[in-house]
mmCIF file of C-alpha atoms (C1' of nucleotides) in Angstrom:
data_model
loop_
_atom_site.group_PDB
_atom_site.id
_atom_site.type_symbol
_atom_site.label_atom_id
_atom_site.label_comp_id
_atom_site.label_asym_id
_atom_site.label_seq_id
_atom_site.Cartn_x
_atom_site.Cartn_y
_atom_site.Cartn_z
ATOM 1 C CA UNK Y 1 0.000 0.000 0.000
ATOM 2 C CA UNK Y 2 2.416 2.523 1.624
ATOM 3 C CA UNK Y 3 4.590 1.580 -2.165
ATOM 4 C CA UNK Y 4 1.757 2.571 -4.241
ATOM 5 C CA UNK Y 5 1.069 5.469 -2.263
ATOM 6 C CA UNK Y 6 4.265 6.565 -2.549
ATOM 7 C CA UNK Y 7 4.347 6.199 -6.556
ATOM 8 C CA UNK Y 8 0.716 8.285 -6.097
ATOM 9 C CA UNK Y 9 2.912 10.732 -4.683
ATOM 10 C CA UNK Y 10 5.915 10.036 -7.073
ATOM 11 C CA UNK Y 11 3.409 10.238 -10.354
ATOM 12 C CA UNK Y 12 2.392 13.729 -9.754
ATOM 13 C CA UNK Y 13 5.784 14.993 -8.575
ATOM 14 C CA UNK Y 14 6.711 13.959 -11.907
ATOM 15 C CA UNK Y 15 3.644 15.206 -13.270
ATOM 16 C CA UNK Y 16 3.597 19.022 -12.236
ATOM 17 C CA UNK Y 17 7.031 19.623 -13.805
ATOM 18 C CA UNK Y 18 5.722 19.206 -17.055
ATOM 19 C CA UNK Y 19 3.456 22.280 -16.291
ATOM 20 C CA UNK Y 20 6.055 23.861 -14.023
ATOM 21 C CA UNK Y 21 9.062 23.788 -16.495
ATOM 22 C CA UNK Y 22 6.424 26.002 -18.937
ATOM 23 C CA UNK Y 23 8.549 29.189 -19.591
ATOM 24 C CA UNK Y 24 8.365 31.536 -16.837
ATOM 25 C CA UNK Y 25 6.149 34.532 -17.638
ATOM 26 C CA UNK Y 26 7.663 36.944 -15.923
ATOM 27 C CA UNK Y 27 11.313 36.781 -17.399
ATOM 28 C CA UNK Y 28 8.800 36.715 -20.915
ATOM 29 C CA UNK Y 29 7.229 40.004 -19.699
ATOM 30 C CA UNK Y 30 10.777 41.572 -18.801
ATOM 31 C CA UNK Y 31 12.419 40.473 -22.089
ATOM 32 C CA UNK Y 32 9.126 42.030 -23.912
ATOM 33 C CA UNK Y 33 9.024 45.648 -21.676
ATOM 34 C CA UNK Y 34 11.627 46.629 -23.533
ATOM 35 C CA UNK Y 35 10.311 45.754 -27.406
ATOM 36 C CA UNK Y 36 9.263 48.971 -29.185
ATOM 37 C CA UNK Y 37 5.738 50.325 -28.265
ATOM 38 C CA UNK Y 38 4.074 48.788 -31.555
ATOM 39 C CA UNK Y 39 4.013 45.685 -29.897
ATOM 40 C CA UNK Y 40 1.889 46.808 -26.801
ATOM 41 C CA UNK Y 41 -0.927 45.662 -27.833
ATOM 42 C CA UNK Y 42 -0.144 42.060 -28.477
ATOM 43 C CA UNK Y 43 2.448 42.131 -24.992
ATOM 44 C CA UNK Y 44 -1.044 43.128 -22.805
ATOM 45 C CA UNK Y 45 -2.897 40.089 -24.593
ATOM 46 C CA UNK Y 46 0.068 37.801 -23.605
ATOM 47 C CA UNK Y 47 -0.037 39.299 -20.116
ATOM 48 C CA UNK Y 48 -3.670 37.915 -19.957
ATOM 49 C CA UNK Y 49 -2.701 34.679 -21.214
ATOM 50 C CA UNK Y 50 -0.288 34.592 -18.662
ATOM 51 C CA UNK Y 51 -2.023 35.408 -15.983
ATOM 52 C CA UNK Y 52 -4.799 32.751 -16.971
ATOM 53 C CA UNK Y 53 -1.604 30.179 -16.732
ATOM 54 C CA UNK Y 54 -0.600 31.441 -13.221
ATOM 55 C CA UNK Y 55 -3.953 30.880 -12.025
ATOM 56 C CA UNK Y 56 -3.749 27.510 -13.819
ATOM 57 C CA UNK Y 57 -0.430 26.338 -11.967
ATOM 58 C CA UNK Y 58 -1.715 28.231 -8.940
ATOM 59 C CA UNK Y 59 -4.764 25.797 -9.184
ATOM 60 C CA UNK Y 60 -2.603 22.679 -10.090
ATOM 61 C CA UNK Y 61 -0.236 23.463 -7.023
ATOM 62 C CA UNK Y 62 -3.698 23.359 -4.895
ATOM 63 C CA UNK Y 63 -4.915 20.188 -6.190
ATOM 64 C CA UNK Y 64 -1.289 18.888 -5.805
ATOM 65 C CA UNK Y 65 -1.402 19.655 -2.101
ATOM 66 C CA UNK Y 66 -4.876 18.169 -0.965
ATOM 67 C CA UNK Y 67 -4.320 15.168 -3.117
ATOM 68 C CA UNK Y 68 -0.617 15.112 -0.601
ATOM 69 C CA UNK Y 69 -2.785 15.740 2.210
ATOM 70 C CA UNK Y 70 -5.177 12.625 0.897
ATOM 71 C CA UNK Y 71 -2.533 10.332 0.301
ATOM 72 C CA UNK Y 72 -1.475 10.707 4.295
ATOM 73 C CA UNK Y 73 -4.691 10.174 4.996
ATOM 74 C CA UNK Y 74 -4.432 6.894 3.034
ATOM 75 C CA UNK Y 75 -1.452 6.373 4.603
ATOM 76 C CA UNK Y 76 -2.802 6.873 8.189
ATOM 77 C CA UNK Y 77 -5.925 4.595 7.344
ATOM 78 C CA UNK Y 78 -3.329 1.893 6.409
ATOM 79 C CA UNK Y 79 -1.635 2.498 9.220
ATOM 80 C CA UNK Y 80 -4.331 2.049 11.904
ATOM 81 C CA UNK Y 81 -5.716 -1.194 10.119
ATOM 82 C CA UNK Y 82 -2.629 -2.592 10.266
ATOM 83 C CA UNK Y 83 -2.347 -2.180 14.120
ATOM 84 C CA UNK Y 84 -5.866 -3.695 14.402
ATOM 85 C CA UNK Y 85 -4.718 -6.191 12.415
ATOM 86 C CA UNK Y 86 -2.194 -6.630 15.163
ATOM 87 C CA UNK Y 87 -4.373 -6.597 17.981
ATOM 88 C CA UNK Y 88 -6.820 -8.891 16.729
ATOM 89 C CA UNK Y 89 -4.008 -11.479 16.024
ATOM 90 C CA UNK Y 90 -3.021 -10.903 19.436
ATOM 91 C CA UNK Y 91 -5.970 -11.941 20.652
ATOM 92 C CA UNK Y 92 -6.733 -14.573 19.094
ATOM 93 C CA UNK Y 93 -3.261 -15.574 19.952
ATOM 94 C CA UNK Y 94 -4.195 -15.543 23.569
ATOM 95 C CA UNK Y 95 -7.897 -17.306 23.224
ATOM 96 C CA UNK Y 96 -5.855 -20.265 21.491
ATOM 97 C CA UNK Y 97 -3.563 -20.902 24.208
ATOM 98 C CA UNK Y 98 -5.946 -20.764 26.455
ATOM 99 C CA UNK Y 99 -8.529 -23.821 25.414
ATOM 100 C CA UNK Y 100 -12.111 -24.404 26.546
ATOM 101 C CA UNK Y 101 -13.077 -27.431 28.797
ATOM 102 C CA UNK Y 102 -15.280 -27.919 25.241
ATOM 103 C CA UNK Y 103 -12.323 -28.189 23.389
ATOM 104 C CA UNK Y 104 -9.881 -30.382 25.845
ATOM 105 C CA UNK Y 105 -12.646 -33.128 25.872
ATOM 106 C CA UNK Y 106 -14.730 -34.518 22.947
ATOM 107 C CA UNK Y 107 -14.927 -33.958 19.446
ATOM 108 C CA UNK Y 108 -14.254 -30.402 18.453
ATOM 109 C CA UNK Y 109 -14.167 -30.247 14.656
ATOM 110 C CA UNK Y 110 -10.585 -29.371 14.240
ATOM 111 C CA UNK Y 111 -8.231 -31.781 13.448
ATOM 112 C CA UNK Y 112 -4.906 -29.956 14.508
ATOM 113 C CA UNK Y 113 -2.716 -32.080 13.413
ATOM 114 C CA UNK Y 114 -3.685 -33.818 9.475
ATOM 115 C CA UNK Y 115 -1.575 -35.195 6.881
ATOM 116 C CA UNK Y 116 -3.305 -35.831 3.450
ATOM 117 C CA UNK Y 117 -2.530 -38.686 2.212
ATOM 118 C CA UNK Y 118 -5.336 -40.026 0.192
ATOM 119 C CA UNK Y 119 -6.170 -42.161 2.628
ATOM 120 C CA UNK Y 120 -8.761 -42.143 5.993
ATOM 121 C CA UNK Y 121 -7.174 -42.536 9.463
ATOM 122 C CA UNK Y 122 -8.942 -42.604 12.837
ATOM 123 C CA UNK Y 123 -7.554 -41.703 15.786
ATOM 124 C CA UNK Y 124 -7.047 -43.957 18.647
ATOM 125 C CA UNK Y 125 -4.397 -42.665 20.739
ATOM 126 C CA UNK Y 126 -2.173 -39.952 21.949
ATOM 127 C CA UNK Y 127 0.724 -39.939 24.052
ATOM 128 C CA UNK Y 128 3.569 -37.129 25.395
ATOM 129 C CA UNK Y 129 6.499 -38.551 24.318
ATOM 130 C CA UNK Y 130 9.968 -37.786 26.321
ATOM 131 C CA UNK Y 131 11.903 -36.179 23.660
ATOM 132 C CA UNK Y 132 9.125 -34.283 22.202
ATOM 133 C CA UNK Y 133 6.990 -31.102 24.089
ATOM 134 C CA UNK Y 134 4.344 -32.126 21.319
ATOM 135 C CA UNK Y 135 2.081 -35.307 21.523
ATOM 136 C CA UNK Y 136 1.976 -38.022 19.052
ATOM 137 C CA UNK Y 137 -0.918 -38.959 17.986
ATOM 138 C CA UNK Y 138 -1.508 -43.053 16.345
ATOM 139 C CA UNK Y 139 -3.760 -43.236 13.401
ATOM 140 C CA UNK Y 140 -5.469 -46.500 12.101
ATOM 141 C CA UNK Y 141 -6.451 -46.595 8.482
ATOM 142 C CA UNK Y 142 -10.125 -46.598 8.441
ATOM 143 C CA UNK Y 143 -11.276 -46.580 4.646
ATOM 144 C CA UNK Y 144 -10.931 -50.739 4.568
ATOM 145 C CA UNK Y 145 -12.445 -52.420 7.968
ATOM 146 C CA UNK Y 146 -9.134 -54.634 8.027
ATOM 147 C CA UNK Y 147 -6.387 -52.223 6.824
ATOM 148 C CA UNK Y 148 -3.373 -53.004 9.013
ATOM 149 C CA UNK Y 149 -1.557 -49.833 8.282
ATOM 150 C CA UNK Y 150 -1.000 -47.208 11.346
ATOM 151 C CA UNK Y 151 0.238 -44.282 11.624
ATOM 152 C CA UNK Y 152 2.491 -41.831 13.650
ATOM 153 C CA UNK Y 153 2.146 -38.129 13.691
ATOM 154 C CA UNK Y 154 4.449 -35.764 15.731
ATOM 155 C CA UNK Y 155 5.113 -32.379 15.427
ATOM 156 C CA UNK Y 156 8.906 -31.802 14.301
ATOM 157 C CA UNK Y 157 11.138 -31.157 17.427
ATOM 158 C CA UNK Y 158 13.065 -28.837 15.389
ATOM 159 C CA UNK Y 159 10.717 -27.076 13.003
ATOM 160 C CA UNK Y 160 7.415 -27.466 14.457
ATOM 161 C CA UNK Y 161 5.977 -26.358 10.923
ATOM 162 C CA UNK Y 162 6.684 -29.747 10.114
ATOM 163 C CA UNK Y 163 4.998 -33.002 11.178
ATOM 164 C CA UNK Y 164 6.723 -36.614 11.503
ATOM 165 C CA UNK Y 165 4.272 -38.751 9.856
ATOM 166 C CA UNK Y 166 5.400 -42.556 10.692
ATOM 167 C CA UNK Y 167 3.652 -45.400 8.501
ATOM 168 C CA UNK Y 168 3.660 -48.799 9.479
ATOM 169 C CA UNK Y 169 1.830 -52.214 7.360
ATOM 170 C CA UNK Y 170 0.332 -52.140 3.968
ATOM 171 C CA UNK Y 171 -2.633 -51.053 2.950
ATOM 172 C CA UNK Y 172 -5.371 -54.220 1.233
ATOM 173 C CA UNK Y 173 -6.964 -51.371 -0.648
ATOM 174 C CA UNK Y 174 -6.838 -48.566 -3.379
ATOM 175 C CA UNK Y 175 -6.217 -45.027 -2.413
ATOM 176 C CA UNK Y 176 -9.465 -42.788 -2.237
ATOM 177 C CA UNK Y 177 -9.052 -40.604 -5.654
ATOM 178 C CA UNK Y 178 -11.177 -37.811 -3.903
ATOM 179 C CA UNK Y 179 -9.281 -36.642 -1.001
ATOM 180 C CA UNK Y 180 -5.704 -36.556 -1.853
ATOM 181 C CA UNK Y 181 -2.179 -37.438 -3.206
ATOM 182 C CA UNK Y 182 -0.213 -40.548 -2.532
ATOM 183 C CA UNK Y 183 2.491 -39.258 -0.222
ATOM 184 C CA UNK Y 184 5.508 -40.483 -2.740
ATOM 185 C CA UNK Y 185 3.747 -38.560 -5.926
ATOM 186 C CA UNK Y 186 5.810 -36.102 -7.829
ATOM 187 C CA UNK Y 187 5.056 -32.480 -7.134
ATOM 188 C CA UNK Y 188 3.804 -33.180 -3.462
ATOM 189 C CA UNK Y 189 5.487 -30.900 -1.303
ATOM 190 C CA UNK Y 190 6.678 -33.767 1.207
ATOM 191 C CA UNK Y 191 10.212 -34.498 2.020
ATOM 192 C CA UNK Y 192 11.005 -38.353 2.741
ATOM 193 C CA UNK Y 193 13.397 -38.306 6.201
ATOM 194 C CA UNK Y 194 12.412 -41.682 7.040
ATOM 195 C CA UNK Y 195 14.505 -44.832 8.122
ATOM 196 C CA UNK Y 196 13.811 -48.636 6.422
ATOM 197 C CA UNK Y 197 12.255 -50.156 9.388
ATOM 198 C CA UNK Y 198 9.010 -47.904 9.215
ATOM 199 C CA UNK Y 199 8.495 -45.609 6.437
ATOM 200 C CA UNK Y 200 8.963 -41.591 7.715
ATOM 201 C CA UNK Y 201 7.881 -38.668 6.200
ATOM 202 C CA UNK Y 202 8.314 -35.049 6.616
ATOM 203 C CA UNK Y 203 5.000 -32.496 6.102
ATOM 204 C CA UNK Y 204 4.460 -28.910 6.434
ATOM 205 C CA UNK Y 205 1.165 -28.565 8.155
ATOM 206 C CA UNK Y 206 -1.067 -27.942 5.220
ATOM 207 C CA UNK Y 207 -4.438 -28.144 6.930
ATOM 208 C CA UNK Y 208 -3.822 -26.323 10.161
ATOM 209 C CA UNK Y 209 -6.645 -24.327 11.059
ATOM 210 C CA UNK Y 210 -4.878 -21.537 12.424
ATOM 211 C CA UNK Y 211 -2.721 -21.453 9.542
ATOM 212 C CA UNK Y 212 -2.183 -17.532 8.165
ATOM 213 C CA UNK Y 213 -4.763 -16.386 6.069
ATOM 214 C CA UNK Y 214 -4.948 -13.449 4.010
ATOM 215 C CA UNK Y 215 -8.906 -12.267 3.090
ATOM 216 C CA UNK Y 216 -9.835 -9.333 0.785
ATOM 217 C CA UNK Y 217 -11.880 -7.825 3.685
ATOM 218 C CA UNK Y 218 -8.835 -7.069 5.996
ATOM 219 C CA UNK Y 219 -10.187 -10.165 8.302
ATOM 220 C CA UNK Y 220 -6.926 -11.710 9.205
ATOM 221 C CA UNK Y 221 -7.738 -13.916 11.149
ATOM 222 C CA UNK Y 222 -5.326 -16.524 12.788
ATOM 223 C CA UNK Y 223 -2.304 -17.516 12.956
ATOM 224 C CA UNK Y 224 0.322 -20.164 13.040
ATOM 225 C CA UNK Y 225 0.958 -21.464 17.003
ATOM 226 C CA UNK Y 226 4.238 -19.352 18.008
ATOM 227 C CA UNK Y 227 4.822 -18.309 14.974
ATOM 228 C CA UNK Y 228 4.745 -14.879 15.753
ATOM 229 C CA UNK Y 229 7.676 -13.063 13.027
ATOM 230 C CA UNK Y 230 4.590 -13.814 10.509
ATOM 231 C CA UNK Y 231 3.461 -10.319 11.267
ATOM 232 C CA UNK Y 232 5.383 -8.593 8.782
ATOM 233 C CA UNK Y 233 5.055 -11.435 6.320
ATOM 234 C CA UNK Y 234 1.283 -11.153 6.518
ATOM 235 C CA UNK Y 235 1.251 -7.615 5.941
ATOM 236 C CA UNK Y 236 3.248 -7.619 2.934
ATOM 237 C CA UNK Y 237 1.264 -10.396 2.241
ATOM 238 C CA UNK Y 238 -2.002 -8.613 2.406
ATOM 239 C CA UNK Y 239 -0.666 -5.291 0.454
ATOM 240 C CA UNK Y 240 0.410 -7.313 -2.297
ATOM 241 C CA UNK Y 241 -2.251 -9.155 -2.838
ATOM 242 C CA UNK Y 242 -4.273 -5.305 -2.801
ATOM 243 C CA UNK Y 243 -1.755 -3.519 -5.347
ATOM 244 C CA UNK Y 244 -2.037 -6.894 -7.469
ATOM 245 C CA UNK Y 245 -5.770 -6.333 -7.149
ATOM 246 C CA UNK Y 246 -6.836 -4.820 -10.467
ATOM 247 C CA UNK Y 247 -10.316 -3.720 -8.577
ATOM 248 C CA UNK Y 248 -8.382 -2.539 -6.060
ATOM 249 C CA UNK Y 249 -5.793 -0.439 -8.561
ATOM 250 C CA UNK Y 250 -8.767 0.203 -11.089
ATOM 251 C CA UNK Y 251 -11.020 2.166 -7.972
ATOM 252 C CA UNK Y 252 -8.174 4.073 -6.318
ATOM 253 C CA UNK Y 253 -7.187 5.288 -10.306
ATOM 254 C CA UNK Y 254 -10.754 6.344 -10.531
ATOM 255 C CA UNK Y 255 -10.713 7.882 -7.268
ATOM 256 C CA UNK Y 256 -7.370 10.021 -7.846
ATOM 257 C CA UNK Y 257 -8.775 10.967 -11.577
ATOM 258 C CA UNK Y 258 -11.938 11.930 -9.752
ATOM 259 C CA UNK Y 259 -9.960 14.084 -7.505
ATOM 260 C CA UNK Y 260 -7.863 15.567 -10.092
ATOM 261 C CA UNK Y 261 -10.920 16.144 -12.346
ATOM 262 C CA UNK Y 262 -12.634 18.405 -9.867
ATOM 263 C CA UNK Y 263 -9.333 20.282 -8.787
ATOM 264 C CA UNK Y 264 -8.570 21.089 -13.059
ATOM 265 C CA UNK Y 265 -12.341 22.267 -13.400
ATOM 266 C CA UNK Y 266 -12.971 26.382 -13.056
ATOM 267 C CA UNK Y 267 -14.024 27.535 -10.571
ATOM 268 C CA UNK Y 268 -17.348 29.096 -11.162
ATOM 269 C CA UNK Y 269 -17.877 32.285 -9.502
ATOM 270 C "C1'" DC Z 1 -27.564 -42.789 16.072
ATOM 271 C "C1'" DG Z 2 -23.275 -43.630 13.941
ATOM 272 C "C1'" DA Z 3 -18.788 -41.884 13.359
ATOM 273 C "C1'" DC Z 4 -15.371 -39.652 15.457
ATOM 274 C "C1'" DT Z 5 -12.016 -37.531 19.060
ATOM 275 C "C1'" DT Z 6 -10.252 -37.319 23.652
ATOM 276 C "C1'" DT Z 7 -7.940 -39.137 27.508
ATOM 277 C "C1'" DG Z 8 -7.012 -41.997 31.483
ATOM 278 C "C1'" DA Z 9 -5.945 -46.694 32.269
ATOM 279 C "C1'" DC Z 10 -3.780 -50.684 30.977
ATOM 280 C "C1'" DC Z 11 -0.321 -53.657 28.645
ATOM 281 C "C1'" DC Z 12 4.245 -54.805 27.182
ATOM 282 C "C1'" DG Z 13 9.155 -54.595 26.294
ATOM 283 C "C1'" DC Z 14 13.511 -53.072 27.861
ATOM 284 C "C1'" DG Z 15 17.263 -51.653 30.870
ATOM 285 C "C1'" DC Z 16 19.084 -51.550 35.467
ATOM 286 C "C1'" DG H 1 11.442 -57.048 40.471
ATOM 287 C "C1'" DC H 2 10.915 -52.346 39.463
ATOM 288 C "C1'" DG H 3 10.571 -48.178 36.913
ATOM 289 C "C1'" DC H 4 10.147 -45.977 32.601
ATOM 290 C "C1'" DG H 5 8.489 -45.102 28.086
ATOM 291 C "C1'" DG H 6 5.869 -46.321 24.066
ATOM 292 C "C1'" DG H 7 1.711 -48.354 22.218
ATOM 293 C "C1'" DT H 8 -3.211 -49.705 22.636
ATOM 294 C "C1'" DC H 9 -7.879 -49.982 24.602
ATOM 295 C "C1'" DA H 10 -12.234 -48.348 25.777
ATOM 296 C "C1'" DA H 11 -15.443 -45.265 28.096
ATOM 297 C "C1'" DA H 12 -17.068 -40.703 27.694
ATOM 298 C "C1'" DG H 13 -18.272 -36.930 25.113
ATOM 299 C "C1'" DT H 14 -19.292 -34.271 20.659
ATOM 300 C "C1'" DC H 15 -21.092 -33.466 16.130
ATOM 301 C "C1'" DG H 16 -23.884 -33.804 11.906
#
DNA sequence: CGACTTTGACCCGCGC
DNA sequence: GCGCGGGTCAAAGTCG
């Protein structure tokens, strides 16, 4: 934002110059006082037309100032969203690490912790490990009533934007086509790490609910567990996405042309 | 009501 | 035998 406002700023710096670096009228009327007297009348018609350009420039130079005082405005708007931006991510911040008795028992929709893999996996354990703060959850394949295949997720020790998913068995049945990748495809973003005993794999958290996520209405809402340098990144984030907004660009051009448009027109008496 | 998650209790293997 | 840690079970609770 503050970039485009700044080439806002930049455009009609560059713009007024071309008006500005107009010859000055005055040196013209002190280089014409001292032609003959046959040219008077002609040098008090181009004193007219000069003063209708002052008052031009003088107008310009107006327009060119509320449109700077506008832009800080802009700027100051952008400013104070981005500090309720903050807040609210503060907040929420501080409501997450704080969990409901609803949410430590039971069922509560969100599935912290999920690895798509193509396949179905229900939960039947969790245990604190020693070397890890976070728990590990064990998964048994549930899209075949016999599968044998389990599986181990742990948050990364040292990236905790990873998980450690740990497979163990085959599976006696086809991947589900509708909800996901095999694991080993090409272009998945997954990183084998694994040993031969029990296959190991490496996952960003993809499906983390309180994952960043940038919204067209300014509702940022969430973020990453800990992750708190994301600030910045979200920011940026969020005023790219705007200046690469061609409704976004398209209104604010129509809104400075507006402006611009009723600074140029005369003033009617 | 079925499917699912949560979580404390239980089981088992291993090292001392 | 005992303690510890990892893995599993099953009751309780939630949600659609």
């Amino acid at each position: 934002m503050e970039n485009l406002l700044n080439s806002h700023d930049h455009d009609f710096n560059n713009f007024l110059p071309t008006f500005m670096d107009a010859p000055n009228p005055k040196q013209k009327v002190s280089s014409s006082s001292s032609s003959s007297c046959s040219f008077s009348c002609s040098t008090n018609k181009k004193l007219e037309a000069l003063k209708d350009e002052n008052f031009q420039v003088e107008t310009l130079r107006e327009g060119l100032e509320k449109l700077q005082k506008e832009n800080e405005a802009l700027r100051l708007m952008f400013e104070v969203m981005s500090s309720k931006s903050n807040m609210l991510h503060e907040a929420y911040v501080r409501e997450s690490s704080s969990p409901s008795p609803a949410i430590r028992r039971g069922f509560t929709g969100l599935r912290p912790e999920v690895v798509k893999d193509g396949y179905q996996w229900r939960k039947y354990g969790q245990k604190d490990t020693k070397n890890n703060p976070s728990p590990r959850a064990y998964f048994k394949c549930s899209m075949a009533p016999r599968c044998p295949v389990k599986k181990k997720v742990q948050r990364c020790l040292e990236d905790r934007a990873f998980l450690i998913a740990t497979y163990e068995g085959q599976h006696n049945h086809d991947v589900d086509p509708t909800t996901g990748q095999s694991l080993s495809s090409p272009g998945s973003s997954t990183v084998i790490s694994g040993t031969t005993m029990a296959p190991e794999y490496r996952v960003p958290v993809l499906d983390n609910p309180f994952r960043p996520c940038i919204t067209p209405d300014l509702n940022l809402s969430g973020s990453d567990h800990g992750n708190n340098n994301n600030d910045d990144k979200r920011i940026e984030d969020y005023v790219a996405s705007l200046t690469k907004d061609p409704n976004f660009t398209v209104a604010l051009e129509a809104a400075v042309a507006r402006s611009v448009a009723e600074q140029l027109k005369p003033s009617t008496p």
